[in-house]
Short mmCIF file of C-alpha atoms and ligand atoms in Angstrom, two decimals:
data_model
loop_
_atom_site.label_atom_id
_atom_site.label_comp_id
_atom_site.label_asym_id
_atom_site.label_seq_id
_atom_site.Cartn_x
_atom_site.Cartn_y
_atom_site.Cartn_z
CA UNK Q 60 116.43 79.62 214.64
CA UNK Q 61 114.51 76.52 214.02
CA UNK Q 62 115.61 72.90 213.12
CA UNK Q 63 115.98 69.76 214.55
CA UNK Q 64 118.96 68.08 216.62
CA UNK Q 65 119.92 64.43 217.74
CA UNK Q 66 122.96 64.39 219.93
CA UNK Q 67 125.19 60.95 219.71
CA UNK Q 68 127.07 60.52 223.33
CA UNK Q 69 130.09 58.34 223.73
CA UNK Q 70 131.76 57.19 227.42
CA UNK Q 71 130.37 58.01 231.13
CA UNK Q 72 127.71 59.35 233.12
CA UNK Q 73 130.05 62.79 233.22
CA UNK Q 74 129.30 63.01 228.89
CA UNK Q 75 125.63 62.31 228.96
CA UNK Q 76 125.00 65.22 231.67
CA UNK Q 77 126.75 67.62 229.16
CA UNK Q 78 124.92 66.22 226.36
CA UNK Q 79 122.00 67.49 228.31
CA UNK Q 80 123.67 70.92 228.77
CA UNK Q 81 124.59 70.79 224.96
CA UNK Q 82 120.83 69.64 224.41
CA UNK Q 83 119.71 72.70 226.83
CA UNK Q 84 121.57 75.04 224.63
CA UNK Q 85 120.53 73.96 221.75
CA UNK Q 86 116.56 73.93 222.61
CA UNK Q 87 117.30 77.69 223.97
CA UNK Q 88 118.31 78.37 220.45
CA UNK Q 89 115.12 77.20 219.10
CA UNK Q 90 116.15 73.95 217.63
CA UNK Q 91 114.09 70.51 218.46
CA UNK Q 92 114.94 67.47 219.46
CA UNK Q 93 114.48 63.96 216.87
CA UNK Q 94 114.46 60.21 216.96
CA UNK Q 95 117.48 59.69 214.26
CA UNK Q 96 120.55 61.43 213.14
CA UNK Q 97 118.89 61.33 209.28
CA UNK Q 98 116.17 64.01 209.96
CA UNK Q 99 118.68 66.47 212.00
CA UNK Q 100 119.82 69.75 211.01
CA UNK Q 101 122.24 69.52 213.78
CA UNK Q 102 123.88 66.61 214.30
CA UNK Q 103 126.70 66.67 217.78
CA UNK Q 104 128.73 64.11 218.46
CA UNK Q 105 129.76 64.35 222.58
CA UNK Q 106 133.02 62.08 222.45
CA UNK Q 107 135.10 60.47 225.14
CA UNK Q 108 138.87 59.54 225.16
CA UNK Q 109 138.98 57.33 228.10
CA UNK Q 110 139.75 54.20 226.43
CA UNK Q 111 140.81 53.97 222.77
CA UNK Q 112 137.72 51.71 221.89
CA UNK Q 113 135.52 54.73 222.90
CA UNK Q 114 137.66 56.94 220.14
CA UNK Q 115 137.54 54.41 217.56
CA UNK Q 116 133.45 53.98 217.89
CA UNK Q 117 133.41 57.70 217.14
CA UNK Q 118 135.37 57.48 214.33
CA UNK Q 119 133.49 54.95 213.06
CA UNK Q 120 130.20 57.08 213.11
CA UNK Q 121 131.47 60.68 212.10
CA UNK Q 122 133.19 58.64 209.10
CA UNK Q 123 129.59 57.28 208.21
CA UNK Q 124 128.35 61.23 208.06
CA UNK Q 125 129.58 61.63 204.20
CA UNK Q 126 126.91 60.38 202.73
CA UNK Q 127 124.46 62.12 204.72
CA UNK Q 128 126.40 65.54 204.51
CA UNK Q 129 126.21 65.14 201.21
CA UNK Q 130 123.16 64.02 200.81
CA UNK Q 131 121.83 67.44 202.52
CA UNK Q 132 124.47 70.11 202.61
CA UNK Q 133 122.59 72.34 205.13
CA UNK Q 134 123.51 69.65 207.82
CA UNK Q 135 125.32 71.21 210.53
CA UNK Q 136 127.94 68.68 212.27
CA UNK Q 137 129.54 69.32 215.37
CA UNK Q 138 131.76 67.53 216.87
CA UNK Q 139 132.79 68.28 220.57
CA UNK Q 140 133.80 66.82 223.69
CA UNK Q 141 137.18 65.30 225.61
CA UNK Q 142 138.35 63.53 222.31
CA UNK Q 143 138.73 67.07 221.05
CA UNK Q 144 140.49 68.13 223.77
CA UNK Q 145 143.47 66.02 223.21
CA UNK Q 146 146.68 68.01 221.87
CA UNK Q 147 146.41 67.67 217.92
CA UNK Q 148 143.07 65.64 217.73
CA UNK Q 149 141.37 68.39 216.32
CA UNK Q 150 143.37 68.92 213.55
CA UNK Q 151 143.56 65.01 212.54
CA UNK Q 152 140.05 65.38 212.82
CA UNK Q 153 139.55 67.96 210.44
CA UNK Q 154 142.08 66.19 208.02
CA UNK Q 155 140.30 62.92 208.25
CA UNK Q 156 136.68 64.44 207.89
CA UNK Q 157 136.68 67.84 206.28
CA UNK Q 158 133.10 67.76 206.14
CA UNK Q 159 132.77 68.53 210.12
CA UNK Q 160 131.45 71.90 210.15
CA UNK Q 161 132.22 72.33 214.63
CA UNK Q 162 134.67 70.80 216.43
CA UNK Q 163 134.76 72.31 219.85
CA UNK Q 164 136.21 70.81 222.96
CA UNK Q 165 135.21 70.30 227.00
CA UNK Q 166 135.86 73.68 228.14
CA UNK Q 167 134.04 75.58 225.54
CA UNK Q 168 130.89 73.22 225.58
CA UNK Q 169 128.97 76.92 226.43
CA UNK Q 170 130.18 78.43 223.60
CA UNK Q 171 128.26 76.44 221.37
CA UNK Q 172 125.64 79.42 220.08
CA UNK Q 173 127.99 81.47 219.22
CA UNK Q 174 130.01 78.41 217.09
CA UNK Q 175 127.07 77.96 215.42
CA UNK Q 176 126.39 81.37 214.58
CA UNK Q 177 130.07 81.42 213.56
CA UNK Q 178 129.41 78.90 211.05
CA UNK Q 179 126.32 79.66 209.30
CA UNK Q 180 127.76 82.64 208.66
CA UNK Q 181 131.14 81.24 206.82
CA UNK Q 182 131.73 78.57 204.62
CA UNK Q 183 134.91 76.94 206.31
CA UNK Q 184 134.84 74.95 209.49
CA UNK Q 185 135.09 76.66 213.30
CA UNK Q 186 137.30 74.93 215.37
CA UNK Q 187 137.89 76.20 219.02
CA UNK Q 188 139.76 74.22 221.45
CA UNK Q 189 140.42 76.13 224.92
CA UNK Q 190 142.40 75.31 227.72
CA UNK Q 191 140.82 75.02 230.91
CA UNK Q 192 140.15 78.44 232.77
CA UNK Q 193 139.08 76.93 236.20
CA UNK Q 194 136.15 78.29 236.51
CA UNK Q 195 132.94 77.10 237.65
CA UNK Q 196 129.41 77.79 236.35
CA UNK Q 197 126.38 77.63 238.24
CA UNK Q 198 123.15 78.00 236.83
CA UNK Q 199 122.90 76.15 233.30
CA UNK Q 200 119.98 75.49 231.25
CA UNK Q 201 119.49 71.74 230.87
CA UNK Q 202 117.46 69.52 229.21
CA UNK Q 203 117.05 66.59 231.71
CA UNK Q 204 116.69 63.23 229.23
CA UNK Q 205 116.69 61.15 231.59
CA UNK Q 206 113.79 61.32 234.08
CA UNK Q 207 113.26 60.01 236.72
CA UNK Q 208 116.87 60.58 237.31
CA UNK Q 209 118.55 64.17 237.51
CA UNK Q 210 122.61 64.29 237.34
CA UNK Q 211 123.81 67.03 239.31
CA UNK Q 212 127.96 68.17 238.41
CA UNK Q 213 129.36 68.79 241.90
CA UNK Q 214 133.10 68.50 240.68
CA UNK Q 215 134.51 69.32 237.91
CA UNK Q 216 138.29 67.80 236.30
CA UNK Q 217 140.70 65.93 238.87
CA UNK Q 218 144.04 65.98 240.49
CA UNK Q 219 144.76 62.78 241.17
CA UNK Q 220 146.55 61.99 238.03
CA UNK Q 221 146.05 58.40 238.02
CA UNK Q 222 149.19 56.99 236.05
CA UNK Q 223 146.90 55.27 233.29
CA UNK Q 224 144.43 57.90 232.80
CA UNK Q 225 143.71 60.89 230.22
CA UNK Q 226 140.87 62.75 232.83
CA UNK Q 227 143.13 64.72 234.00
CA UNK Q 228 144.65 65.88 230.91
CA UNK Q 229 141.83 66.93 229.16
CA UNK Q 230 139.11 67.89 232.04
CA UNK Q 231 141.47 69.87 233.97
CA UNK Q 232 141.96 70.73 237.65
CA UNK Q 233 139.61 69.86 239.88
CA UNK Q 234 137.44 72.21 241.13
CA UNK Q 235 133.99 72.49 242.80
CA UNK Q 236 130.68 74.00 242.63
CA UNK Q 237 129.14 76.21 245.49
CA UNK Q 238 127.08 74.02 247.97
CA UNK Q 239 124.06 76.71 247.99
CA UNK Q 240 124.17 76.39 243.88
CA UNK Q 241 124.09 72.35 244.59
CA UNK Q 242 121.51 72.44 247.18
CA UNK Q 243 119.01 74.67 245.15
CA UNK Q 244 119.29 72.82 242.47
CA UNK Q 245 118.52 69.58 243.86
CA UNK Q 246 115.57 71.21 245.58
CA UNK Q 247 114.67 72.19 242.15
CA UNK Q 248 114.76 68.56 240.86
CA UNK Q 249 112.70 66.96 243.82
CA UNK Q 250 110.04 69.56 243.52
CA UNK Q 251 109.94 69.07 239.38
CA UNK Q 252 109.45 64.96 240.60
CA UNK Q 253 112.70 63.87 239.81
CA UNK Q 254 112.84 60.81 242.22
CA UNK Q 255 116.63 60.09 242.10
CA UNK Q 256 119.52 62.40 242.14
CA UNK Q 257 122.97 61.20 241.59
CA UNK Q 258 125.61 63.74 242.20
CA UNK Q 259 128.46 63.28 239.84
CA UNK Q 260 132.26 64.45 240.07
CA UNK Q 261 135.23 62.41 239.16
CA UNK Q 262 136.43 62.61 242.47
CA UNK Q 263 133.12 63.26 244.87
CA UNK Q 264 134.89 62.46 248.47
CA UNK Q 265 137.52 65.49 247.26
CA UNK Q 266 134.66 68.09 246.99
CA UNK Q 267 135.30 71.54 248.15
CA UNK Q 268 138.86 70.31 249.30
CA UNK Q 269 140.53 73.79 249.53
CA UNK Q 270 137.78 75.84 250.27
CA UNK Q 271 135.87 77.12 253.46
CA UNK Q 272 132.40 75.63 251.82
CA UNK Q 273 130.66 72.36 253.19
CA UNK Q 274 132.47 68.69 252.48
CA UNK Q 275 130.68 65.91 251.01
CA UNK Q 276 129.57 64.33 253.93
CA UNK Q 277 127.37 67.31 254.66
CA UNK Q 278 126.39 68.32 251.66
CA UNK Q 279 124.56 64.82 251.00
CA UNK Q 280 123.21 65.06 254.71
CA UNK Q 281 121.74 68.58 253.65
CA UNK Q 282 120.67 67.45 250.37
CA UNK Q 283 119.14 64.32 252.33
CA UNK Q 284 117.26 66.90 254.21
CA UNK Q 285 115.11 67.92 251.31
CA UNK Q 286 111.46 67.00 251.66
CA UNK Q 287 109.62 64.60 249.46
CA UNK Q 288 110.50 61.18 248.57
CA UNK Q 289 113.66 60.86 246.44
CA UNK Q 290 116.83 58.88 246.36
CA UNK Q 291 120.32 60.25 246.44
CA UNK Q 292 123.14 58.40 244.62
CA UNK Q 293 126.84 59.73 243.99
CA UNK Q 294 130.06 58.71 242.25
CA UNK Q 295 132.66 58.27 241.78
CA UNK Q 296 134.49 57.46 245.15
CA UNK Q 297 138.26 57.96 245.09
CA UNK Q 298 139.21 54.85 248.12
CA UNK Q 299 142.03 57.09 248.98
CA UNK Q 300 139.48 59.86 250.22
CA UNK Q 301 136.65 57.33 251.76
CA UNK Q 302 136.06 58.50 254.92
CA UNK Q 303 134.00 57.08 258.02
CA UNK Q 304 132.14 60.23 258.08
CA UNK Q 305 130.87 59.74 254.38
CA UNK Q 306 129.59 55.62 255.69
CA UNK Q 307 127.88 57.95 258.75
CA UNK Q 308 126.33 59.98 256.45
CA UNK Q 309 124.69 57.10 254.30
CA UNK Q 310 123.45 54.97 257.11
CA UNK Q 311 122.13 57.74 259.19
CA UNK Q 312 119.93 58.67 256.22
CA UNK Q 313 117.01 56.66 254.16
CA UNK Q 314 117.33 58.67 251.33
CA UNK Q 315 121.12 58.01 250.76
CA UNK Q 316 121.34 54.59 248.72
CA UNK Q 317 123.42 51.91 250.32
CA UNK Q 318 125.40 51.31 247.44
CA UNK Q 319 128.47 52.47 246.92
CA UNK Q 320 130.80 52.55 243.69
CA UNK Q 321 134.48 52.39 244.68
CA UNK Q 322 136.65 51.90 242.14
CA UNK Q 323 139.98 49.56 243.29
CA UNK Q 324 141.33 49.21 239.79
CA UNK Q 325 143.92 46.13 240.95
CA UNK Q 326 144.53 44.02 243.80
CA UNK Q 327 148.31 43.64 243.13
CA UNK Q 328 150.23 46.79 245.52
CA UNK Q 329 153.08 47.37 243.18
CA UNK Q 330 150.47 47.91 240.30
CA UNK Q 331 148.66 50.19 242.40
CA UNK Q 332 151.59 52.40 243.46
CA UNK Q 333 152.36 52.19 239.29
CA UNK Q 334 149.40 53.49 238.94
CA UNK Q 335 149.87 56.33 241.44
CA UNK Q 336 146.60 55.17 243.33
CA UNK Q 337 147.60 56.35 246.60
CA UNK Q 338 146.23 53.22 248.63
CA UNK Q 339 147.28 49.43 248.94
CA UNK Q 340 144.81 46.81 248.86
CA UNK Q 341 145.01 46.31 252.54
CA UNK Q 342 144.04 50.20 253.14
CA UNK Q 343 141.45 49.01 250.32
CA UNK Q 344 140.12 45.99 252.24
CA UNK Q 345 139.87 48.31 255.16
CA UNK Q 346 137.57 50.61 253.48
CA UNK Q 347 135.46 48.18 252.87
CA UNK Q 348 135.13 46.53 256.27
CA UNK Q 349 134.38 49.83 258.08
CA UNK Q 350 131.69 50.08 255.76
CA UNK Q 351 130.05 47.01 256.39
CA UNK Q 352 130.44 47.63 259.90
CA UNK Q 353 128.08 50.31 258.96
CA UNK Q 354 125.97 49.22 256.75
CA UNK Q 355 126.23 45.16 256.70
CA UNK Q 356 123.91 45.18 253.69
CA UNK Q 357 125.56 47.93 251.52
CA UNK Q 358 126.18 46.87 247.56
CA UNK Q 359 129.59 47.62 246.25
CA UNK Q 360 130.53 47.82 243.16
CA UNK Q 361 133.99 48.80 241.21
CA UNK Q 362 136.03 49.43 238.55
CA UNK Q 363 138.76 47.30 237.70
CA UNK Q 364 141.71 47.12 234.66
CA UNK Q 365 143.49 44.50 233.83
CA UNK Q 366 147.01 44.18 231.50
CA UNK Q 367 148.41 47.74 232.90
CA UNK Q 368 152.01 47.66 232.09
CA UNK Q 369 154.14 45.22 234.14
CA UNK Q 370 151.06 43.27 235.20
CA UNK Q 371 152.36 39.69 235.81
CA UNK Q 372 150.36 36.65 236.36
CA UNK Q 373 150.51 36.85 240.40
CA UNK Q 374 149.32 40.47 240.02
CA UNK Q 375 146.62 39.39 238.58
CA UNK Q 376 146.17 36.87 240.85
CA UNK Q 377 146.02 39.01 243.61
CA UNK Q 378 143.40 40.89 242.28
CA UNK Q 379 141.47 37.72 241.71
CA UNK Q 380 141.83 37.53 245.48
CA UNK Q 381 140.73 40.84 246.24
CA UNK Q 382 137.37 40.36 244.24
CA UNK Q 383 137.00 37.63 245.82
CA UNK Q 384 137.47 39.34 248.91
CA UNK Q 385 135.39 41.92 248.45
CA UNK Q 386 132.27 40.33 247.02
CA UNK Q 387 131.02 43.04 244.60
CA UNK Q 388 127.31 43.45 243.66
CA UNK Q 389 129.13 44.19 239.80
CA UNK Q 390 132.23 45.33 238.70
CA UNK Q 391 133.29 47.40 234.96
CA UNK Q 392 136.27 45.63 233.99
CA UNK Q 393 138.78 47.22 231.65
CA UNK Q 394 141.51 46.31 229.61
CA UNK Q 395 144.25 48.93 230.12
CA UNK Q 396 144.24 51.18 226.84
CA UNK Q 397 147.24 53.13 226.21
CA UNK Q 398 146.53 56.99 226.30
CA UNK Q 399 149.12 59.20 225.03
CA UNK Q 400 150.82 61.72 226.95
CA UNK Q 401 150.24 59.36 230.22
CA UNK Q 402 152.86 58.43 232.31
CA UNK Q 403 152.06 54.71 231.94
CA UNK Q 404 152.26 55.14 228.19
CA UNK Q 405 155.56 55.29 228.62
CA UNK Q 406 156.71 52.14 231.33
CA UNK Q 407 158.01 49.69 229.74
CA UNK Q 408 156.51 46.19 229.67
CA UNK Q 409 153.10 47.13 228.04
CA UNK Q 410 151.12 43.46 228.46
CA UNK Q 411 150.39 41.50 224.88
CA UNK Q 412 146.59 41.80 223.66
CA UNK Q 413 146.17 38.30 224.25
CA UNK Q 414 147.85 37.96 228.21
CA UNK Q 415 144.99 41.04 228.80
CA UNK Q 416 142.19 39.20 227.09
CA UNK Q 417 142.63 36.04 228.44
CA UNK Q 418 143.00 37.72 232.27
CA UNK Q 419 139.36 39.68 231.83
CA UNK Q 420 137.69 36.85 230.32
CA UNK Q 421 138.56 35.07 233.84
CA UNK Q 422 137.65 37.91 235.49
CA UNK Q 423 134.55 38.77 234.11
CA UNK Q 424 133.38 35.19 234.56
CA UNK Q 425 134.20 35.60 238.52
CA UNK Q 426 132.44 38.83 238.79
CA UNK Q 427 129.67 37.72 236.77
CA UNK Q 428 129.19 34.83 239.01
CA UNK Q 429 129.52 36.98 241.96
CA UNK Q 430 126.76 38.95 240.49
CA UNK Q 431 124.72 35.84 240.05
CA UNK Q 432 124.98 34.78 243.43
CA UNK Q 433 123.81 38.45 244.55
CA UNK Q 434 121.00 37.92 242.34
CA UNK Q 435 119.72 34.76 243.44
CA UNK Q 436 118.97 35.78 246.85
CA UNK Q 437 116.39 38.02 245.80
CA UNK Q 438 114.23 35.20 244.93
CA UNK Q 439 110.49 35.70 246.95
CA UNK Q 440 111.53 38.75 248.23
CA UNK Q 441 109.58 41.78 247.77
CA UNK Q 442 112.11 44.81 246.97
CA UNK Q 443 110.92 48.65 246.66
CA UNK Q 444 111.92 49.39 242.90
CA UNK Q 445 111.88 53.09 241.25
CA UNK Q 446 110.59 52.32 237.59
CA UNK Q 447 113.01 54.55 234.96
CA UNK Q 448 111.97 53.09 231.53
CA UNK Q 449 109.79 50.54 229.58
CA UNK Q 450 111.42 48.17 227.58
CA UNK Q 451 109.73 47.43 224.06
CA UNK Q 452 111.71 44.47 223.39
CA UNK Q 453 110.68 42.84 226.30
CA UNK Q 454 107.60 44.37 226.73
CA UNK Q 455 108.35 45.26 230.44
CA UNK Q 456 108.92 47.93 232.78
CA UNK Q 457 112.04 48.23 234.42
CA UNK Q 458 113.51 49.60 237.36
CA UNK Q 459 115.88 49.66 240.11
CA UNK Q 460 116.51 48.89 243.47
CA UNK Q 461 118.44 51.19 246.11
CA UNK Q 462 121.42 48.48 245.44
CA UNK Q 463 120.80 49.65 241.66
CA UNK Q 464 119.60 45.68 241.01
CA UNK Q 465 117.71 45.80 237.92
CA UNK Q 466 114.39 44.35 237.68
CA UNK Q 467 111.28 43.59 235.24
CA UNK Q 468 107.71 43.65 235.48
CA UNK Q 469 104.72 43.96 233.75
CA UNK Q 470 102.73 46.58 234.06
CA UNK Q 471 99.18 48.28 231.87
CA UNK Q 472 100.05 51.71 233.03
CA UNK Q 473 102.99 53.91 232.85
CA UNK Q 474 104.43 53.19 235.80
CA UNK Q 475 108.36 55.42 234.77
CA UNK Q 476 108.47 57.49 237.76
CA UNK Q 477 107.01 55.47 240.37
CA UNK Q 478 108.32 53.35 243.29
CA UNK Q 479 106.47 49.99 243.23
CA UNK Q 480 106.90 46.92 245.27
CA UNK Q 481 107.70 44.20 243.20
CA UNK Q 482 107.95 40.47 244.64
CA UNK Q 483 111.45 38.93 242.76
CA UNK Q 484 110.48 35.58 240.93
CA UNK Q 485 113.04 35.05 238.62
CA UNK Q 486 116.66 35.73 238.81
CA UNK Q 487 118.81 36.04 235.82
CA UNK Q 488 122.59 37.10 235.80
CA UNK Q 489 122.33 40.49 236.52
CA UNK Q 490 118.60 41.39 236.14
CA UNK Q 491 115.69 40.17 238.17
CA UNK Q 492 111.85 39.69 237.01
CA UNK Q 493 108.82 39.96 239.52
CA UNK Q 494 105.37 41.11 240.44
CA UNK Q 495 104.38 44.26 241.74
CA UNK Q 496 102.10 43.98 244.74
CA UNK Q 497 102.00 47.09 245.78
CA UNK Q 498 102.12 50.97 244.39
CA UNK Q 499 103.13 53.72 246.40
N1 5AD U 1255 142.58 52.03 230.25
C1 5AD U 1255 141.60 51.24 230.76
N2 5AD U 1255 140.69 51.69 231.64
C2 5AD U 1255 140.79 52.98 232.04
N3 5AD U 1255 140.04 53.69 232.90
C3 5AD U 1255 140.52 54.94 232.95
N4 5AD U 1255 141.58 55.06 232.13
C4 5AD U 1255 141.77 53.84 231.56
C5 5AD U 1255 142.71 53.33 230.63
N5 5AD U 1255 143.68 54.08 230.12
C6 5AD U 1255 138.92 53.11 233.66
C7 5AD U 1255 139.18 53.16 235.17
C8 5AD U 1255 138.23 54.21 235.65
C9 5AD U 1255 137.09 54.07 234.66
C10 5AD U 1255 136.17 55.24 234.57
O1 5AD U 1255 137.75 53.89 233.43
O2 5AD U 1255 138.84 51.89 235.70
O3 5AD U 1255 137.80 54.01 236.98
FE1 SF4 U 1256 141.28 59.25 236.16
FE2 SF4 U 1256 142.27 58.59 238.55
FE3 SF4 U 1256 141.06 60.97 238.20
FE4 SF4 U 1256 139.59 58.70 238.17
S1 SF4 U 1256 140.77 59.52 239.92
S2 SF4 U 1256 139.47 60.43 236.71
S3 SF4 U 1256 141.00 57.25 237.21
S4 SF4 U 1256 142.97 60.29 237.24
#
């Protein structure tokens, strides 16, 4: 087979890896990848159900597809992803935009040859939703898109069955892959030159809970091991399961970032146990301590969600407090979305639009100044950044720090791929500009 794709991703780190497992597939089938959606035989949409904004964005652009569908009638599009997975989204799919030729779900992303096969050779749309069969596979063609970074699945699904969230629902159990599988695959990256790995599960602290094979702890320790100069990232980190091992594990080793995401989601207690979070936001607050005992230095950053049903104004003060508190390097803010079939969908005392908006505009400007703060030290200090991408806008190459600080700098070589040291002249919000004065 021979065409072209483009692949349009919606939602977190979790959907662009499987876009590169759905772009993986689809290169094994012969098909190339292209810059825009009009010259594609094959056009996926990966969508997310998180948050209702994320759904409605997808609608948005699947509903823009007539014209093109019509314009060329060979035009294969696929739709696929958690969206799908919902109970009965497929079918209002279908209904709403009978010119989607795939619509597939999260547990049959593999399937996808044979969908397509299935539909070249019928007129009428495939549609294949399947439930979750907890397995795990091992050993899937990729195609990496985002160099110098390689995501690595180490979890799959989740039990924790936040009160607010859909995850559950629609990525199933949580289950893990094999540590050797993990290992060798990292290994893999760092000899192809990847320079970062980030290990990604919804719940990475709860990996290999229930079987005999290695905890997380060690398996970043062994992955550490690895020769050859690379960084090693990982999220997300349930507090409940944040252990003192874990902090061990990242300031014992170089290659293990000091930055650590760790999602609190509110500072009020009776939210969190509405939200069936497991901690308070003293056993929160302790977290954090022990690891800046650790690692003094150590960024933190979080996710937080604001108007969840029964939120009053001293909730939200108290989690005002807590970021306060806390300090974080950044912080995603939310506003709670209700998500059907959740058991907060159904409390009473869902928060008015406005209440929510006016709370995260308050909140964003407190994080936000947090973050400038953070950024303002960096002034005339040299920092060792790992250049990911030039931007054409600005003209500059960008990068990161270990503390995942962004910065700027100008450069007349490629330079994506290398770690530089750049001296930090300018500070703005969130992203820094400097000098490099040194290559590695
Ligand atoms: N509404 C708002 N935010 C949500 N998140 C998950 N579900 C919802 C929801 N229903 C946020 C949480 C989580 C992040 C990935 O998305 O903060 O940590
Ligand atoms: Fe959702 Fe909670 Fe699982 Fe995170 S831990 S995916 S918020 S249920």
């Amino acid at each position: 087979m021979s065409g072209k794709y483009f692949i349009t991703t919606y939602g977190c780190q979790m959907n662009v890896h499987d876009s590169e497992r759905i772009a993986g597939i689809l290169s094994g089938m012969g098909y190339e990848a292209c810059d825009s959606i009009e010259q594609a035989d094959i056009a996926v949409f990966n969508t997310c159900c998180i948050r209702e904004n994320a759904e409605n964005h997808a609608y948005g652009n699947i509903g823009m597809l007539k014209k093109l569908k019509q314009a060329n009638r060979n035009l294969i599009i696929c739709v696929g992803g958690c969206m799908m997975q919902q109970i009965g989204k497929a079918d209002i799919l279908h209904k709403k935009f009978p010119y989607v030729d795939i619509i597939f779900g999260t547990h049959n992303l593999d399937n996808l040859q044979s969908l397509i096969e299935k539909k070249l050779a019928q007129k009428k749309a495939v549609i294949e939703i399947l439930e979750c069969d907890g397995s795990v596979k091992e050993d899937e063609a990729m195609l990496r898109s985002s160099y110098p970074n390689a995501w690595i699945n180490i979890t799959f699904g989740c039990n924790n069955f936040c009160s607010y969230c859909i995850v559950p629902y629609v990525r199933g159990r949580e289950r893990s892959r094999q540590s050797s599988f993990v290992i060798d695959e990292a290994r893999e990256m760092v000899a192809e030159g990847y320079k970062e790995i980030t290990l990604l599960g919804q719940n990475v602290n709860s990996y290999n809970n229930g079987t005999d094979d290695i905890k997380f702890p060690e398996l970043l320790r062994r992955i550490a091991a690895i020769d050859g100069k690379f960084r090693l990232r990982f999220m997300t980190s349930h507090p409940k399961d944040f252990s003192e091992d874990l902090v061990r594990a990242i300031a014992d080793n170089e290659k293990i970032c000091n930055c650590v995401h760790l999602p609190v989601q509110s500072g009020s207690d009776r939210i969190l146990k509405e939200m069936n979070r497991k901690y308070t936001s003293g056993d929160y607050l302790r977290k954090v301590e022990m690891l800046k005992k650790y690692i003094p230095s150590c960024a933190i950053t979080t996710d937080i969600i604001v108007g969840f049903p029964g939120e009053t104004d001293e909730d939200f003060e108290d989690t005002m407090r807590l970021v306060r508190t806390v300090g974080y390097d950044s912080a995603f803010t939310f506003v709670y979305s209700r998500r059907e079939g959740t058991v907060a969908d159904r409390m009473p005392d869902q928060v008015p639009e406005e209440v929510s908006k006016e709370r995260i505009m308050r909140l964003i400007d407190l994080v936000n100044s947090q973050t400038r703060e953070k950024s303002a030290t960096y002034i005339g200090k040299t920092v060792e950044i790992l250049c990911e991408d030039y931007d054409d806008r600005k003209g500059m190459y960008l990068g990161r720090d270990e503390y995942g600080r962004m910065a700027y700098f100008a450069s007349d070589q490629n330079e994506i791929g290398n770690f530089l040291d750049v001296k930090i002249e300018d500070a703005n919000g969130i992203s820094l500009k400097g000098e490099i004065v040194n290559k590695r």
